[in-house]
C-alpha positions in Angstrom: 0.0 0.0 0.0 2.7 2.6 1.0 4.9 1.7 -2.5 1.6 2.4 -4.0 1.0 5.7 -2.4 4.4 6.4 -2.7 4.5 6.1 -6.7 1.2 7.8 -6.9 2.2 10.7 -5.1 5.1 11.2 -6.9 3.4 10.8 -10.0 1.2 14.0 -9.3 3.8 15.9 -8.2 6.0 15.3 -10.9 3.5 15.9 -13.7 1.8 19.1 -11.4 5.3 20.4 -11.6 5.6 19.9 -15.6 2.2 22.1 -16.3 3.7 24.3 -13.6 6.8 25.1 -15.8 4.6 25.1 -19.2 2.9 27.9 -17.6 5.7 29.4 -16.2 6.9 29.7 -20.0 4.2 30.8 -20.9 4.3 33.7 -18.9 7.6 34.6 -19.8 6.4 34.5 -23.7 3.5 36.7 -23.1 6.3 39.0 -21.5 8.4 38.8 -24.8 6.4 37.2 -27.7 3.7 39.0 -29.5 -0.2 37.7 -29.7 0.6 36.7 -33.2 3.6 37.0 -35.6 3.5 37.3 -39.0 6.9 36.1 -40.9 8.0 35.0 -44.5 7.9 31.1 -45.0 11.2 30.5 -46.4 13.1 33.6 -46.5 14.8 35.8 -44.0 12.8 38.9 -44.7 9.9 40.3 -46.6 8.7 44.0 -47.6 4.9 44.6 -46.3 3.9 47.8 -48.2 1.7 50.5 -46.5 -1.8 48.6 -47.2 -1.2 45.8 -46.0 0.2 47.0 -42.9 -3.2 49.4 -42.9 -5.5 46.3 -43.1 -3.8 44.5 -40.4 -4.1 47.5 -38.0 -7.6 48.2 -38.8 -8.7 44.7 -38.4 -11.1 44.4 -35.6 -9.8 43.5 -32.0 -6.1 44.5 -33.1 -4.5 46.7 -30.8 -1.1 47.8 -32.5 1.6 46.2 -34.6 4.9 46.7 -34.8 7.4 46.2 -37.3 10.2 44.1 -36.5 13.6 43.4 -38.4 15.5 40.9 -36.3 19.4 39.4 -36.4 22.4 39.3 -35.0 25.6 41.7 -34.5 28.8 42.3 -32.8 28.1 44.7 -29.4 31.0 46.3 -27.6 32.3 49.4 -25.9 36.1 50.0 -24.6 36.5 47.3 -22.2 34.4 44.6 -23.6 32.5 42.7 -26.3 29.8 40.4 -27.3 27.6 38.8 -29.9 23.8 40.2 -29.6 20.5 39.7 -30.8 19.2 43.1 -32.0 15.5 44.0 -32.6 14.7 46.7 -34.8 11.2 48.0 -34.0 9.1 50.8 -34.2 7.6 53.2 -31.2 4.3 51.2 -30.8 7.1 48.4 -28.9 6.7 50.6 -25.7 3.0 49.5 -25.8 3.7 46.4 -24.5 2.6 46.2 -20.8 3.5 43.0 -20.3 7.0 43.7 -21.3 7.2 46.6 -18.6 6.9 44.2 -15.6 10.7 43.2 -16.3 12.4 46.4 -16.7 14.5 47.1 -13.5 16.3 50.2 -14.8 15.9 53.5 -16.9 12.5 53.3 -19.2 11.2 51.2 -21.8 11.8 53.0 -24.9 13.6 53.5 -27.9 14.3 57.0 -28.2 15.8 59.2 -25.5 14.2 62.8 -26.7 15.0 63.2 -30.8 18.5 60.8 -30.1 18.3 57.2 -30.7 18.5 54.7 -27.8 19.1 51.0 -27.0 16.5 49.3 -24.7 19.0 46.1 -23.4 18.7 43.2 -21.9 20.3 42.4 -18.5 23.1 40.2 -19.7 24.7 42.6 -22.5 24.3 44.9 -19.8 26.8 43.4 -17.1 28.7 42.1 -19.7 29.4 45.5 -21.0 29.4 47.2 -17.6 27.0 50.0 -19.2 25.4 52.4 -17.2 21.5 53.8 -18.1 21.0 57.5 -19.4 24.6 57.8 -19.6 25.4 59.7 -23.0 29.6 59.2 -22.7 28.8 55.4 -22.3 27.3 53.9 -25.1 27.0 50.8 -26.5 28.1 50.4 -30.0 27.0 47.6 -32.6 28.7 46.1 -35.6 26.9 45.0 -38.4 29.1 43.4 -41.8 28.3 45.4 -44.5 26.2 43.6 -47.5 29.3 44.1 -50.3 32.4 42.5 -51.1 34.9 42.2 -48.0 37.9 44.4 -48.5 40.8 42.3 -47.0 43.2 45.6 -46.9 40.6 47.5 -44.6 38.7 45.5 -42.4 36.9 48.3 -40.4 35.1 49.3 -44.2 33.6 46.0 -44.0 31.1 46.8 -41.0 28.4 49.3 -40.6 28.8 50.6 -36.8 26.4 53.0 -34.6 26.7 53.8 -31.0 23.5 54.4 -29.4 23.0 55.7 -26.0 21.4 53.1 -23.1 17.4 53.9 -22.4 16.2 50.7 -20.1 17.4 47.6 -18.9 15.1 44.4 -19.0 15.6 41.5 -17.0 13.2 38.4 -17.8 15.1 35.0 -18.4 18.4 33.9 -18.9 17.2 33.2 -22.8 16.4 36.5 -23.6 19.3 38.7 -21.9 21.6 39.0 -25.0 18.9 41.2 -26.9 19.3 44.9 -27.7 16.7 46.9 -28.6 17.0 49.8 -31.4 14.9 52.2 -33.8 13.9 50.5 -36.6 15.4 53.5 -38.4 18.9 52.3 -37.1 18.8 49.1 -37.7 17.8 50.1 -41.3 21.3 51.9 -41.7 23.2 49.0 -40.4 21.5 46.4 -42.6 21.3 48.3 -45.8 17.3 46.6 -46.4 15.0 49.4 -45.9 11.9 48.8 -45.9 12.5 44.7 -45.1 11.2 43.3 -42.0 12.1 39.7 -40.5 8.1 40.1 -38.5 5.3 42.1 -37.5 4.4 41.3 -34.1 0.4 42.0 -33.9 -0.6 42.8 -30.2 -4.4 41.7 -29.3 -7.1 44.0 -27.3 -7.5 42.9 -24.1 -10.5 40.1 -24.2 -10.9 39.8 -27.4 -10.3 36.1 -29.1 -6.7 35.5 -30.5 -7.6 32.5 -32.6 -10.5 34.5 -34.3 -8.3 37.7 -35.4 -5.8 34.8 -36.7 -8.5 33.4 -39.0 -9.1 37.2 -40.1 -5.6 38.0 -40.7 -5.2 34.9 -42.6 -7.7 35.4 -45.4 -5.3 38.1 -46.8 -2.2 37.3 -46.3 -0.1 36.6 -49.2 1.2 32.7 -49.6 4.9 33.4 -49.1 4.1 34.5 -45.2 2.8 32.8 -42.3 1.0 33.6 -39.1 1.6 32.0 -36.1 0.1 32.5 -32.4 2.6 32.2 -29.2 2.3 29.2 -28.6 3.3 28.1 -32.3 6.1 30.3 -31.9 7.2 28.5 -29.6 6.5 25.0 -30.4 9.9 23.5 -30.3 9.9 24.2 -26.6 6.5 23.5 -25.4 6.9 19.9 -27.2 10.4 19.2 -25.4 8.6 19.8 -21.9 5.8 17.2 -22.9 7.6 15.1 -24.4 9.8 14.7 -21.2 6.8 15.1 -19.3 4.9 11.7 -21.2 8.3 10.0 -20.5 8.6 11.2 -16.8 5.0 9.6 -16.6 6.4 5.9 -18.4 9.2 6.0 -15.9 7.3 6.5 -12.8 4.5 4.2 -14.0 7.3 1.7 -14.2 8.4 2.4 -10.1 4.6 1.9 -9.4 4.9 -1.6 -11.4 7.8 -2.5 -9.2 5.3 -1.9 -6.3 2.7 -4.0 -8.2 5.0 -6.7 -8.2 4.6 -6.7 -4.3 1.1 -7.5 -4.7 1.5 -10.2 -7.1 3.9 -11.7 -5.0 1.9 -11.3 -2.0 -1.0 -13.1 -3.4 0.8 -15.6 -4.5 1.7 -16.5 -1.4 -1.6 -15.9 -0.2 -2.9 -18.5 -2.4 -0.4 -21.3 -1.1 -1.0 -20.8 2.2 -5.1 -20.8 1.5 -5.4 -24.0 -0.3 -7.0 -25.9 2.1 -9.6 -23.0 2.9 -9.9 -22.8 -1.3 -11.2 -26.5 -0.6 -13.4 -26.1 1.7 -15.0 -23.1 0.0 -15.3 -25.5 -3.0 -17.0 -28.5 -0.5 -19.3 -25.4 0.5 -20.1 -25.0 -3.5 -18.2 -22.0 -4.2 -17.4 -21.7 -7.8 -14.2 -20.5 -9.2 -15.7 -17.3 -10.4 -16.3 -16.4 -6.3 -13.1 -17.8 -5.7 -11.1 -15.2 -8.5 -13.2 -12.3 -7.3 -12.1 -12.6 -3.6 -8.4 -12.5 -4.9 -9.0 -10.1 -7.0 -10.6 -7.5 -4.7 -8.1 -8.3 -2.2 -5.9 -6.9 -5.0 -7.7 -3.8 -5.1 -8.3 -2.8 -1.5 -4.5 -2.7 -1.7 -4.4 -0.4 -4.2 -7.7 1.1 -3.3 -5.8 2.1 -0.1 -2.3 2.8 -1.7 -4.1 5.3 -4.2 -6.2 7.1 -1.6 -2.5 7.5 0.4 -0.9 8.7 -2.6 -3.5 11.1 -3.5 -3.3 12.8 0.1 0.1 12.7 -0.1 0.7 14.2 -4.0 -2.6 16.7 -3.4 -1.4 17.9 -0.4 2.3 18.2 -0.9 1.2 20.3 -4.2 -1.5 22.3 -2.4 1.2 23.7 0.3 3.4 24.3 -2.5 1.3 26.7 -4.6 -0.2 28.3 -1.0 3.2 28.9 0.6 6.2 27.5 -1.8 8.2 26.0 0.4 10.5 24.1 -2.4 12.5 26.7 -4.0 14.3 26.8 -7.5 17.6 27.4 -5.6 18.7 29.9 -8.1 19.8 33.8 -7.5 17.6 35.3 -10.5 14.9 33.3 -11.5 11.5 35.1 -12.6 9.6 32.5 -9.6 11.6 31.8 -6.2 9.7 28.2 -5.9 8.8 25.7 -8.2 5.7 26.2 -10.2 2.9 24.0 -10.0 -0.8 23.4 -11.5 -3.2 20.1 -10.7 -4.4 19.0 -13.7 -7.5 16.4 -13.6 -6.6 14.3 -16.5 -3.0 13.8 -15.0 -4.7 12.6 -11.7 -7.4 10.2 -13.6 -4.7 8.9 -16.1 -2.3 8.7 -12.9 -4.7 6.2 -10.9 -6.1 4.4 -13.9 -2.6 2.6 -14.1 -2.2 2.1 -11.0 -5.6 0.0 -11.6 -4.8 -1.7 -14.2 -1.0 -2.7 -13.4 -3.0 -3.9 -10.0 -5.7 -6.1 -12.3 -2.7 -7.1 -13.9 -1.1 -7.7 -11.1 -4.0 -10.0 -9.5 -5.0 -11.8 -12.5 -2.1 -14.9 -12.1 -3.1 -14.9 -8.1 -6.5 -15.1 -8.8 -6.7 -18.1 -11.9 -4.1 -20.0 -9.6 -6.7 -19.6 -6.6 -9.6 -21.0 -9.1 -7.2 -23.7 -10.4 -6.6 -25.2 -6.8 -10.2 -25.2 -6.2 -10.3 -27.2 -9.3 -7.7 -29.6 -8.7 -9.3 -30.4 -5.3 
C-alpha cells in the first residue's frame, strides 16, 4: 500500500510540476512574444507595403503592430564585447505592458528625446558594464556590410552605430543577450530598408486571438505565415511534454515495481489458503467467487495505496502553490519556488494505471486460486 501511495504521489507531483513550468513559460512568452507573428515562410525577410500593414491594424480586436527586423551583431564598448540579438522596432514596442513588468532600470523605450536609444537586456548589460541615461557610455554595434569584403581594410567591411542606453530588462536567462534599437537604425546598419524579419500583432484585451488569426489569414499573401505564441514557440512546449509523457512511463514503471509486491503477496496468499480454497469448494463455491475474492483483495490494496498517494501528491502540491516552500535554488529566476498546477486528467490517467497494473497484477493470483479449487 505505502509503495503504491508512494508512486502515486510522486506521480502527481512530478507531472503538477511539468504544467507548472509550461505555464511558467508561458508567462515569460507573453512577456516577450507578440499575440501573433506574421513572418515570411522561407526567406529571412519580406517588404509589407503600407496597405497591408493598414488592413492588419484596422482589423477588428487589433491593438497595434509593430514592425520588427530581427538578427544578430557584434556589441562592444572599450572594455568589452559580445555577440547580440538586436531588434529593430518601431515606437508602438513601448505598448507592451507586459513587457514593462521586467524592466529594472531607466525606461522602456527607444528614443531618448530626438536621439536614438538601446533598450538592453540584463546580460549585455553586465557584460558590457554599461550604465542607463549615460550619454559618454554607449554601446556600439557592428553590423558586416552587404558588399564585397575588402581584406586591406577590415573596419570598411562593417556598418557601426553607438547608441546611447534607455532601459534595462531583465526576464530570463534566454532573452538577456537582446538589444533593442529604432527600426530606423537598424535600417542603416543592414542596408534593407523597408525589409522586415516580422510584425508582431498585439491583441485587445479580451478579445479572441484564434478569431483575429483566422481574419488576418484570409489576406495574407502565400509566401508569409502567421503564427500564435504558442506556435512560436513550439519546439519548446513539445520538449517539456515530451519529457513530461516520458517522466510519466518511468514512474508508472516504479509503481509496477510496487505492483509486483502485490502479485507476490497473493501468491503466497494462495499457497498458504489452499486448504480454505477447498473447503470453500466442498461449500459450493465456484471459481468465479473464488477469482473475485483475490481479485478484490488486489484492489483494496491499491484502493488504499491510491487514496494515500493522493493525500500525499494533493497535499504536498496544495502547500506548495499556497506557501512555496520548495525553491528553485537559483539567484535570479522570474519565480523563487517551483511552479505547480493540478491538472485532472493527469490525476485520472495517474490512478487508472495504477488500476490496471493492479488487475494485472491479480490476475495470475486469482486463476491459480480458481485452479486449486479445481484440482481439489
Amino acid at each position: 500500500m505505502l509503495g503504491v501511495g508512494i508512486g502515486l504521489a510522486a506521480l502527481i507531483i512530478i507531472l503538477s510540476v511539468f504544467n507548472g513550468l509550461e505555464d511558467l513559460n508561458r508567462e515569460i512568452f507573453k512577456s516577450f512574444d507578440p499575440d501573433l507573428k506574421i513572418s515570411a515562410k522561407t526567406s529571412k525577410s519580406f517588404h509589407p507595403d503600407a496597405d497591408f500593414l493598414q488592413r492588419i491594424r484596422s482589423t477588428e480586436g487589433v491593438a497595434y503592430c509593430t514592425e520588427v527586423y530581427q538578427d544578430k551583431a557584434l556589441a562592444k564598448n572599450q572594455r568589452a564585447q559580445t555577440i547580440v540579438d538586436i531588434k529593430g522596432v518601431d515606437t508602438t514596442f513601448a505598448l507592451n505592458k507586459d513587457f514593462q513588468k521586467a524592466l529594472v532600470g531607466g525606461e522602456m523605450k527607444v528614443y531618448v528625446g530626438p536621439r536614438a536609444a538601446a533598450f538592453i537586456g540584463a546580460g549585455v548589460y553586465n557584460t558590457l558594464e554599461l550604465t542607463v541615461n549615460d550619454f559618454f557610455k554607449p554601446i556600439e554595434l557592428l553590423y558586416p556590410k552587404n558588399e564585397k569584403l575588402n581584406a586591406l581594410n577590415p573596419e570598411s567591411n562593417v556598418n557601426r552605430v553607438s547608441l546611447e542606453i534607455s532601459g534595462v530588462f531583465l526576464l530570463e536567462q534566454h532573452y538577456d543577450n537582446f538589444v533593442y534599437l529604432p527600426i530606423e537604425v537598424m535600417e542603416d546598419l543592414n542596408e534593407q530598408v523597408g525589409r522586415r524579419t516580422s510584425l508582431e500583432i498585439n491583441i485587445q484585451q479580451g478579445k479572441d486571438v484564434q478569431r483575429i488569426k483566422a481574419a488576418l489569414k484570409k489576406f495574407l499573401p502565400e509566401n508569409l505565415q502567421i503564427q500564435d505564441r504558442d506556435e512560436q514557440n513550439a519546439s519548446l512546449l513539445r520538449a517539456i511534454r515530451i519529457e513530461k509523457l516520458f517522466i510519466f512511463i518511468a514512474l508508472i514503471f516504479v509503481v509496477g515495481i510496487a505492483a509486483f509486491n502485490i502479485f507476490y503477496g497473493l501468491s503466497m496468499l494462495v499457497l498458504d489458503k489452499k486448504d480454505d480454497i477447498a473447503t470453500l469448494s466442498a461449500m459450493g463455491a465456484s471459481p468465479q467467487l473464488i477469482k473475485k475474492i483475490f481479485y478484490v483483495e488486489g484492489f483494496i490494496i491499491s484502493g488504499v495505496g491510491v487514496l494515500l498517494g493522493l493525500v500525499l501528491g494533493l497535499g504536498t502540491c496544495f502547500l506548495q502553490m499556497q506557501y512555496g516552500f520548495i525553491g528553485l535554488g537559483m539567484d535570479h529566476a522570474i519565480t523563487e519556488a517551483y511552479p505547480v498546477r493540478i491538472m485532472l486528467t493527469d490525476i485520472v490517467g495517474s490512478v487508472a494505471g495504477i488500476i490496471l497494473i493492479t488487475f494485472l497484477a491479480s490476475l495470475i493470483p486469482a486463476n491459480k486460486a480458481a485452479s486449486f479449487m479445481l484440482k481439489s
